[in-house]
């Protein structure tokens, strides 16, 4: 989107069917209007000129079930050029060609119709893959889109305002039933649902046998099973009605039946509209148990769901026999769907979805393409971090933001999901970002205000607090969930509900990444959790011995946090009181607490409070202090390593929690958790200067080995190690989705053959017309005669179709050959098949040294195609042979290669199907050099020359003809030339 203040949507519908157009297009138009978001709707794809003009004036291109075509491709490309994100909206399973065989009507289609249906599904799929984001009507469809590596959101089919108003009018005129007849209604719509009805045929027979007053009304054409036909006049057939009249028909039902064929993915993908429509009229529904109806129906409160025949019979029997139950379920369902599906409710959700898409698109556009992970074999990750509202000065949040920034500097994409608390609840995402930057500095991540619900597709979700572990039930588009554990959070509370809930999160099966080894041991020993750790670290650009002059008066700095029980403020004050009694000359400095908070505490000795300090101020304090007291009853604090880096002696508690960070009388002094022990240890360090200096020197040397960059690399390593090989997220900027025709394995053999024949015929016909037109243009303007690159005559070798292989021998000039660039021609079209490069030792060699696949859809006309492979050691001076083929290409869907007419290099020979040919392919060779990196060269594409003089001479001749023989003479001459050129063609 271009604008955040007044977003606008260009909505193009490729499907004009009444119900789908209403639910996926007109409802969105209504919902956007409620949010004051401008929307322009097209029924059908507009022409190129209109589409381009509309894209330029809108912020988002929204394509509802638009099938791929060259025009659609150009529209999408233009949208990208305008920085307008493209969304593909779909409400049915029409993008999985491998599942076409499960569509019941396809089984009865003619072979040609079935082949064309398959082609339509493939075209929907191609538009989906080419788009930036996907919006679906159900979670089932969204999951299928995510499996295609698309970022997918769910926006449910809802209710239009006119539907709510019409339902209200219909209910007002409804009269009491004249008898105890019960109408079971089924809106089949079309013949395609006959298998759905077959699911409950036995159910209907049983119920209507038990209850003679029950009737079955079927709306729409459908061939009924014999078992139902035997019920005779109790089966009422009603014709299809226009969409605008459907609610009137539905209002005659007493019970709404929604059976769906079990195990059929097309049925699993259906939305809940048959429930919401009936509920709007106060009519109870019993439906098959699929995702959409489980989401919409509260079992036994707003309707019934059923799986087995026995369950259907039991629940339907209740509805038939109990009028009060029907009324209660219907009224509850009506209230529920109006609250959840009315335009006002869904408009908020739609606006939120579009804002999320906007934020994600901006994030992807601004992420530096140059940032890469050190290991070229590892693809950068997409990480979603969840953390609660930060408290100013919070060390835990400082560490999280530091880790996010470092991982971003390694090339990974990070998204920060902030759970708002009291202060941020009513703040916008922009205001939250400003707050984070103000309190914690730069944050290299996209910021989302998050209260649960959908997230951007990711490789990993990273939990950072025990409360966040209970918020991810709806997060299912990530490869793995990690738990970033910095402290033993149950100890933050007395034994009770919060203690147990925090402890329970360690048993939930998350992969834990802990700060320090003690937490990893605790989690693995106590809960058998999967855990690994990164080391405590120091930012050496901030924490180092500052060039300050220490006072003659000894100074102690104390990390004072009265509001944080685990920092043991009362214990520290008691110990310092004992120290003051023995050494009243020692200056005692508090930090980490505001004056207002400290005034509420009893501190019975002179002291100075510096308040909450910045990191620079902390480094100054540590550098001027002789020793620092940091007490923690849980995991070790980050403060001791920071003090050590500033050459300040450290005193902490002698507990397992400091394992791996502090060692008694090696780099710190550790005391028992009593005022007397802490005071005694402090006085010993004050009195024994040589001990203090020895500890300071050892600690300083040890801490130099710790850095946040190393710790972040360890976290990165853990993520890569724990993540599965196939990850959810894909960086579309670096790895664009390949658009290719899926396998036909699931189609019947006859339909496969027919579809292939149809494609071949179309391709051949297009290729013939292109060739004729191209030859005509060549004849008129001189075509490609006398084309030269850098003053060397060149030509195109012809389409690389199935069965044709073009090769080239050459001699490498350096070691570590790893890349070959070939100049390709695409004929100005988008080709779809793979190019395959084979590198061999010679033209007769049977084994490939390297094989590289490159899809033709990624190539530009008259530009280089880059083929990269593992470096070939000791390649300098050796002869090689490369060959290029495209085994699946057909005329009209194939690329070509450029070649010089004459050999330009020594020991170079061009081949075609292993037969020598004149000339030489235009290519470049590149090598990995351990000193300078990449070396190599290829012909520059700056000096193209063509036979344009021929065109100029013909224009001159036409002008002279017009002057001598007027327009009639020119027309006669042009027709004569046309006949000659077309006969020649």
JSON list of C-alpha atoms in Angstrom, two decimals, residues 632-785:
[
{"chain": "A", "resi": 632, "resn": "UNK", "atom": "CA", "xyz": [19.37, -12.71, 42.55]},
{"chain": "A", "resi": 633, "resn": "UNK", "atom": "CA", "xyz": [17.37, -15.62, 43.86]},
{"chain": "A", "resi": 634, "resn": "UNK", "atom": "CA", "xyz": [16.65, -16.98, 40.39]},
{"chain": "A", "resi": 635, "resn": "UNK", "atom": "CA", "xyz": [18.79, -17.04, 37.25]},
{"chain": "A", "resi": 636, "resn": "UNK", "atom": "CA", "xyz": [21.95, -14.97, 37.32]},
{"chain": "A", "resi": 637, "resn": "UNK", "atom": "CA", "xyz": [21.52, -11.33, 36.36]},
{"chain": "A", "resi": 638, "resn": "UNK", "atom": "CA", "xyz": [23.19, -9.78, 33.30]},
{"chain": "A", "resi": 639, "resn": "UNK", "atom": "CA", "xyz": [24.69, -7.13, 35.58]},
{"chain": "A", "resi": 640, "resn": "UNK", "atom": "CA", "xyz": [27.68, -9.15, 36.94]},
{"chain": "A", "resi": 641, "resn": "UNK", "atom": "CA", "xyz": [29.33, -9.67, 33.50]},
{"chain": "A", "resi": 642, "resn": "UNK", "atom": "CA", "xyz": [28.77, -5.98, 32.74]},
{"chain": "A", "resi": 643, "resn": "UNK", "atom": "CA", "xyz": [30.47, -5.01, 36.05]},
{"chain": "A", "resi": 644, "resn": "UNK", "atom": "CA", "xyz": [33.33, -7.41, 35.30]},
{"chain": "A", "resi": 645, "resn": "UNK", "atom": "CA", "xyz": [33.85, -5.77, 31.90]},
{"chain": "A", "resi": 646, "resn": "UNK", "atom": "CA", "xyz": [34.24, -2.40, 33.68]},
{"chain": "A", "resi": 647, "resn": "UNK", "atom": "CA", "xyz": [36.74, -3.85, 36.21]},
{"chain": "A", "resi": 648, "resn": "UNK", "atom": "CA", "xyz": [34.33, -3.71, 39.12]},
{"chain": "A", "resi": 649, "resn": "UNK", "atom": "CA", "xyz": [34.54, -6.59, 41.63]},
{"chain": "A", "resi": 650, "resn": "UNK", "atom": "CA", "xyz": [31.31, -8.59, 41.94]},
{"chain": "A", "resi": 651, "resn": "UNK", "atom": "CA", "xyz": [29.47, -10.01, 44.95]},
{"chain": "A", "resi": 652, "resn": "UNK", "atom": "CA", "xyz": [26.51, -12.36, 44.42]},
{"chain": "A", "resi": 653, "resn": "UNK", "atom": "CA", "xyz": [24.90, -15.33, 46.15]},
{"chain": "A", "resi": 654, "resn": "UNK", "atom": "CA", "xyz": [26.46, -18.78, 46.31]},
{"chain": "A", "resi": 655, "resn": "UNK", "atom": "CA", "xyz": [23.73, -20.64, 44.44]},
{"chain": "A", "resi": 656, "resn": "UNK", "atom": "CA", "xyz": [23.52, -23.01, 41.47]},
{"chain": "A", "resi": 657, "resn": "UNK", "atom": "CA", "xyz": [21.85, -20.22, 39.50]},
{"chain": "A", "resi": 658, "resn": "UNK", "atom": "CA", "xyz": [25.22, -18.52, 38.81]},
{"chain": "A", "resi": 659, "resn": "UNK", "atom": "CA", "xyz": [26.77, -21.66, 37.36]},
{"chain": "A", "resi": 660, "resn": "UNK", "atom": "CA", "xyz": [28.76, -20.98, 34.22]},
{"chain": "A", "resi": 661, "resn": "UNK", "atom": "CA", "xyz": [28.94, -17.24, 34.95]},
{"chain": "A", "resi": 662, "resn": "UNK", "atom": "CA", "xyz": [30.44, -16.71, 38.41]},
{"chain": "A", "resi": 663, "resn": "UNK", "atom": "CA", "xyz": [32.96, -18.83, 40.32]},
{"chain": "A", "resi": 664, "resn": "UNK", "atom": "CA", "xyz": [33.83, -18.16, 43.97]},
{"chain": "A", "resi": 665, "resn": "UNK", "atom": "CA", "xyz": [37.26, -16.56, 44.45]},
{"chain": "A", "resi": 666, "resn": "UNK", "atom": "CA", "xyz": [38.01, -16.99, 40.74]},
{"chain": "A", "resi": 667, "resn": "UNK", "atom": "CA", "xyz": [36.08, -14.13, 39.15]},
{"chain": "A", "resi": 668, "resn": "UNK", "atom": "CA", "xyz": [33.72, -13.08, 41.96]},
{"chain": "A", "resi": 669, "resn": "UNK", "atom": "CA", "xyz": [32.94, -13.46, 45.62]},
{"chain": "A", "resi": 670, "resn": "UNK", "atom": "CA", "xyz": [29.86, -15.57, 46.45]},
{"chain": "A", "resi": 671, "resn": "UNK", "atom": "CA", "xyz": [28.08, -15.32, 49.80]},
{"chain": "A", "resi": 672, "resn": "UNK", "atom": "CA", "xyz": [25.40, -17.31, 51.58]},
{"chain": "A", "resi": 673, "resn": "UNK", "atom": "CA", "xyz": [21.93, -15.67, 51.50]},
{"chain": "A", "resi": 674, "resn": "UNK", "atom": "CA", "xyz": [22.20, -14.07, 54.94]},
{"chain": "A", "resi": 675, "resn": "UNK", "atom": "CA", "xyz": [22.94, -10.43, 55.84]},
{"chain": "A", "resi": 676, "resn": "UNK", "atom": "CA", "xyz": [25.93, -11.51, 57.91]},
{"chain": "A", "resi": 677, "resn": "UNK", "atom": "CA", "xyz": [27.53, -13.58, 55.14]},
{"chain": "A", "resi": 678, "resn": "UNK", "atom": "CA", "xyz": [27.03, -10.86, 52.51]},
{"chain": "A", "resi": 679, "resn": "UNK", "atom": "CA", "xyz": [28.41, -8.20, 54.86]},
{"chain": "A", "resi": 680, "resn": "UNK", "atom": "CA", "xyz": [31.40, -10.37, 55.80]},
{"chain": "A", "resi": 681, "resn": "UNK", "atom": "CA", "xyz": [32.22, -11.03, 52.14]},
{"chain": "A", "resi": 682, "resn": "UNK", "atom": "CA", "xyz": [31.88, -7.35, 51.27]},
{"chain": "A", "resi": 683, "resn": "UNK", "atom": "CA", "xyz": [34.18, -6.29, 54.11]},
{"chain": "A", "resi": 684, "resn": "UNK", "atom": "CA", "xyz": [36.76, -8.90, 53.09]},
{"chain": "A", "resi": 685, "resn": "UNK", "atom": "CA", "xyz": [36.90, -7.48, 49.57]},
{"chain": "A", "resi": 686, "resn": "UNK", "atom": "CA", "xyz": [37.13, -3.93, 50.88]},
{"chain": "A", "resi": 687, "resn": "UNK", "atom": "CA", "xyz": [40.00, -4.81, 53.22]},
{"chain": "A", "resi": 688, "resn": "UNK", "atom": "CA", "xyz": [41.97, -7.12, 50.89]},
{"chain": "A", "resi": 689, "resn": "UNK", "atom": "CA", "xyz": [43.00, -4.95, 47.94]},
{"chain": "A", "resi": 690, "resn": "UNK", "atom": "CA", "xyz": [45.24, -7.64, 46.39]},
{"chain": "A", "resi": 691, "resn": "UNK", "atom": "CA", "xyz": [42.35, -10.16, 46.39]},
{"chain": "A", "resi": 692, "resn": "UNK", "atom": "CA", "xyz": [40.08, -7.57, 44.87]},
{"chain": "A", "resi": 693, "resn": "UNK", "atom": "CA", "xyz": [42.55, -6.74, 42.11]},
{"chain": "A", "resi": 694, "resn": "UNK", "atom": "CA", "xyz": [43.20, -10.43, 41.40]},
{"chain": "A", "resi": 695, "resn": "UNK", "atom": "CA", "xyz": [39.45, -11.13, 41.01]},
{"chain": "A", "resi": 696, "resn": "UNK", "atom": "CA", "xyz": [38.97, -8.04, 38.85]},
{"chain": "A", "resi": 697, "resn": "UNK", "atom": "CA", "xyz": [41.81, -8.98, 36.49]},
{"chain": "A", "resi": 698, "resn": "UNK", "atom": "CA", "xyz": [40.65, -12.60, 36.07]},
{"chain": "A", "resi": 699, "resn": "UNK", "atom": "CA", "xyz": [37.06, -11.56, 35.58]},
{"chain": "A", "resi": 700, "resn": "UNK", "atom": "CA", "xyz": [38.02, -8.93, 33.03]},
{"chain": "A", "resi": 701, "resn": "UNK", "atom": "CA", "xyz": [40.02, -11.42, 30.97]},
{"chain": "A", "resi": 702, "resn": "UNK", "atom": "CA", "xyz": [37.23, -14.02, 31.07]},
{"chain": "A", "resi": 703, "resn": "UNK", "atom": "CA", "xyz": [34.48, -11.62, 30.07]},
{"chain": "A", "resi": 704, "resn": "UNK", "atom": "CA", "xyz": [36.40, -10.51, 26.98]},
{"chain": "A", "resi": 705, "resn": "UNK", "atom": "CA", "xyz": [35.46, -13.86, 25.44]},
{"chain": "A", "resi": 706, "resn": "UNK", "atom": "CA", "xyz": [31.75, -13.11, 25.82]},
{"chain": "A", "resi": 707, "resn": "UNK", "atom": "CA", "xyz": [29.86, -11.07, 23.22]},
{"chain": "A", "resi": 708, "resn": "UNK", "atom": "CA", "xyz": [26.24, -10.73, 22.23]},
{"chain": "A", "resi": 709, "resn": "UNK", "atom": "CA", "xyz": [27.15, -11.40, 18.64]},
{"chain": "A", "resi": 710, "resn": "UNK", "atom": "CA", "xyz": [28.51, -14.85, 19.62]},
{"chain": "A", "resi": 711, "resn": "UNK", "atom": "CA", "xyz": [25.42, -15.53, 21.74]},
{"chain": "A", "resi": 712, "resn": "UNK", "atom": "CA", "xyz": [23.13, -14.49, 18.88]},
{"chain": "A", "resi": 713, "resn": "UNK", "atom": "CA", "xyz": [25.02, -16.83, 16.55]},
{"chain": "A", "resi": 714, "resn": "UNK", "atom": "CA", "xyz": [24.42, -19.61, 19.07]},
{"chain": "A", "resi": 715, "resn": "UNK", "atom": "CA", "xyz": [20.70, -18.81, 19.08]},
{"chain": "A", "resi": 716, "resn": "UNK", "atom": "CA", "xyz": [20.75, -18.83, 15.27]},
{"chain": "A", "resi": 717, "resn": "UNK", "atom": "CA", "xyz": [22.50, -22.21, 15.32]},
{"chain": "A", "resi": 718, "resn": "UNK", "atom": "CA", "xyz": [19.92, -23.66, 17.72]},
{"chain": "A", "resi": 719, "resn": "UNK", "atom": "CA", "xyz": [17.09, -22.45, 15.50]},
{"chain": "A", "resi": 720, "resn": "UNK", "atom": "CA", "xyz": [18.57, -24.04, 12.38]},
{"chain": "A", "resi": 721, "resn": "UNK", "atom": "CA", "xyz": [19.35, -27.25, 14.27]},
{"chain": "A", "resi": 722, "resn": "UNK", "atom": "CA", "xyz": [15.85, -27.64, 15.72]},
{"chain": "A", "resi": 723, "resn": "UNK", "atom": "CA", "xyz": [13.79, -26.53, 12.72]},
{"chain": "A", "resi": 724, "resn": "UNK", "atom": "CA", "xyz": [12.55, -29.19, 10.28]},
{"chain": "A", "resi": 725, "resn": "UNK", "atom": "CA", "xyz": [14.10, -29.38, 6.82]},
{"chain": "A", "resi": 726, "resn": "UNK", "atom": "CA", "xyz": [10.87, -28.20, 5.18]},
{"chain": "A", "resi": 727, "resn": "UNK", "atom": "CA", "xyz": [9.96, -24.87, 6.73]},
{"chain": "A", "resi": 728, "resn": "UNK", "atom": "CA", "xyz": [6.73, -22.88, 6.42]},
{"chain": "A", "resi": 729, "resn": "UNK", "atom": "CA", "xyz": [7.99, -19.44, 5.54]},
{"chain": "A", "resi": 730, "resn": "UNK", "atom": "CA", "xyz": [9.58, -18.47, 2.24]},
{"chain": "A", "resi": 731, "resn": "UNK", "atom": "CA", "xyz": [11.37, -15.22, 1.52]},
{"chain": "A", "resi": 732, "resn": "UNK", "atom": "CA", "xyz": [9.60, -14.34, -1.72]},
{"chain": "A", "resi": 733, "resn": "UNK", "atom": "CA", "xyz": [12.08, -11.58, -2.46]},
{"chain": "A", "resi": 734, "resn": "UNK", "atom": "CA", "xyz": [14.92, -14.06, -2.78]},
{"chain": "A", "resi": 735, "resn": "UNK", "atom": "CA", "xyz": [13.00, -17.18, -3.80]},
{"chain": "A", "resi": 736, "resn": "UNK", "atom": "CA", "xyz": [10.05, -16.32, -6.04]},
{"chain": "A", "resi": 737, "resn": "UNK", "atom": "CA", "xyz": [7.45, -19.03, -6.39]},
{"chain": "A", "resi": 738, "resn": "UNK", "atom": "CA", "xyz": [7.78, -21.09, -9.53]},
{"chain": "A", "resi": 739, "resn": "UNK", "atom": "CA", "xyz": [4.62, -21.17, -11.57]},
{"chain": "A", "resi": 740, "resn": "UNK", "atom": "CA", "xyz": [4.37, -24.40, -13.47]},
{"chain": "A", "resi": 741, "resn": "UNK", "atom": "CA", "xyz": [1.72, -26.86, -14.50]},
{"chain": "A", "resi": 742, "resn": "UNK", "atom": "CA", "xyz": [1.19, -29.48, -11.75]},
{"chain": "A", "resi": 743, "resn": "UNK", "atom": "CA", "xyz": [1.41, -33.20, -12.36]},
{"chain": "A", "resi": 744, "resn": "UNK", "atom": "CA", "xyz": [-1.53, -34.89, -14.05]},
{"chain": "A", "resi": 745, "resn": "UNK", "atom": "CA", "xyz": [-1.11, -38.17, -12.23]},
{"chain": "A", "resi": 746, "resn": "UNK", "atom": "CA", "xyz": [-4.56, -38.17, -10.62]},
{"chain": "A", "resi": 747, "resn": "UNK", "atom": "CA", "xyz": [-6.52, -37.57, -13.81]},
{"chain": "A", "resi": 748, "resn": "UNK", "atom": "CA", "xyz": [-7.77, -40.55, -15.81]},
{"chain": "A", "resi": 749, "resn": "UNK", "atom": "CA", "xyz": [-5.31, -41.52, -18.52]},
{"chain": "A", "resi": 750, "resn": "UNK", "atom": "CA", "xyz": [-7.67, -40.54, -21.36]},
{"chain": "A", "resi": 751, "resn": "UNK", "atom": "CA", "xyz": [-8.14, -37.06, -19.88]},
{"chain": "A", "resi": 752, "resn": "UNK", "atom": "CA", "xyz": [-4.41, -36.69, -19.38]},
{"chain": "A", "resi": 753, "resn": "UNK", "atom": "CA", "xyz": [-3.77, -37.50, -23.02]},
{"chain": "A", "resi": 754, "resn": "UNK", "atom": "CA", "xyz": [-6.53, -35.19, -24.20]},
{"chain": "A", "resi": 755, "resn": "UNK", "atom": "CA", "xyz": [-5.35, -32.32, -22.05]},
{"chain": "A", "resi": 756, "resn": "UNK", "atom": "CA", "xyz": [-1.79, -32.72, -23.32]},
{"chain": "A", "resi": 757, "resn": "UNK", "atom": "CA", "xyz": [-3.10, -32.79, -26.88]},
{"chain": "A", "resi": 758, "resn": "UNK", "atom": "CA", "xyz": [-5.13, -29.61, -26.30]},
{"chain": "A", "resi": 759, "resn": "UNK", "atom": "CA", "xyz": [-2.11, -27.81, -24.88]},
{"chain": "A", "resi": 760, "resn": "UNK", "atom": "CA", "xyz": [0.11, -28.96, -27.73]},
{"chain": "A", "resi": 761, "resn": "UNK", "atom": "CA", "xyz": [-2.39, -27.87, -30.35]},
{"chain": "A", "resi": 762, "resn": "UNK", "atom": "CA", "xyz": [-2.79, -24.46, -28.77]},
{"chain": "A", "resi": 763, "resn": "UNK", "atom": "CA", "xyz": [0.95, -24.01, -28.40]},
{"chain": "A", "resi": 764, "resn": "UNK", "atom": "CA", "xyz": [1.63, -25.11, -31.95]},
{"chain": "A", "resi": 765, "resn": "UNK", "atom": "CA", "xyz": [-1.09, -22.82, -33.34]},
{"chain": "A", "resi": 766, "resn": "UNK", "atom": "CA", "xyz": [0.22, -19.86, -31.36]},
{"chain": "A", "resi": 767, "resn": "UNK", "atom": "CA", "xyz": [3.77, -20.66, -32.42]},
{"chain": "A", "resi": 768, "resn": "UNK", "atom": "CA", "xyz": [2.77, -20.80, -36.12]},
{"chain": "A", "resi": 769, "resn": "UNK", "atom": "CA", "xyz": [0.98, -17.44, -35.98]},
{"chain": "A", "resi": 770, "resn": "UNK", "atom": "CA", "xyz": [3.84, -15.88, -34.05]},
{"chain": "A", "resi": 771, "resn": "UNK", "atom": "CA", "xyz": [6.33, -17.21, -36.58]},
{"chain": "A", "resi": 772, "resn": "UNK", "atom": "CA", "xyz": [4.30, -15.86, -39.53]},
{"chain": "A", "resi": 773, "resn": "UNK", "atom": "CA", "xyz": [3.87, -12.47, -37.90]},
{"chain": "A", "resi": 774, "resn": "UNK", "atom": "CA", "xyz": [7.52, -12.36, -36.90]},
{"chain": "A", "resi": 775, "resn": "UNK", "atom": "CA", "xyz": [8.67, -13.24, -40.41]},
{"chain": "A", "resi": 776, "resn": "UNK", "atom": "CA", "xyz": [6.40, -10.56, -41.81]},
{"chain": "A", "resi": 777, "resn": "UNK", "atom": "CA", "xyz": [7.85, -7.95, -39.47]},
{"chain": "A", "resi": 778, "resn": "UNK", "atom": "CA", "xyz": [11.34, -9.12, -40.29]},
{"chain": "A", "resi": 779, "resn": "UNK", "atom": "CA", "xyz": [10.62, -8.69, -43.95]},
{"chain": "A", "resi": 780, "resn": "UNK", "atom": "CA", "xyz": [9.22, -5.18, -43.42]},
{"chain": "A", "resi": 781, "resn": "UNK", "atom": "CA", "xyz": [11.93, -3.78, -41.18]},
{"chain": "A", "resi": 782, "resn": "UNK", "atom": "CA", "xyz": [14.93, -5.89, -41.95]},
{"chain": "A", "resi": 783, "resn": "UNK", "atom": "CA", "xyz": [14.35, -8.22, -39.01]},
{"chain": "A", "resi": 784, "resn": "UNK", "atom": "CA", "xyz": [17.38, -9.63, -37.27]},
{"chain": "A", "resi": 785, "resn": "UNK", "atom": "CA", "xyz": [19.60, -9.57, -40.33]}
]
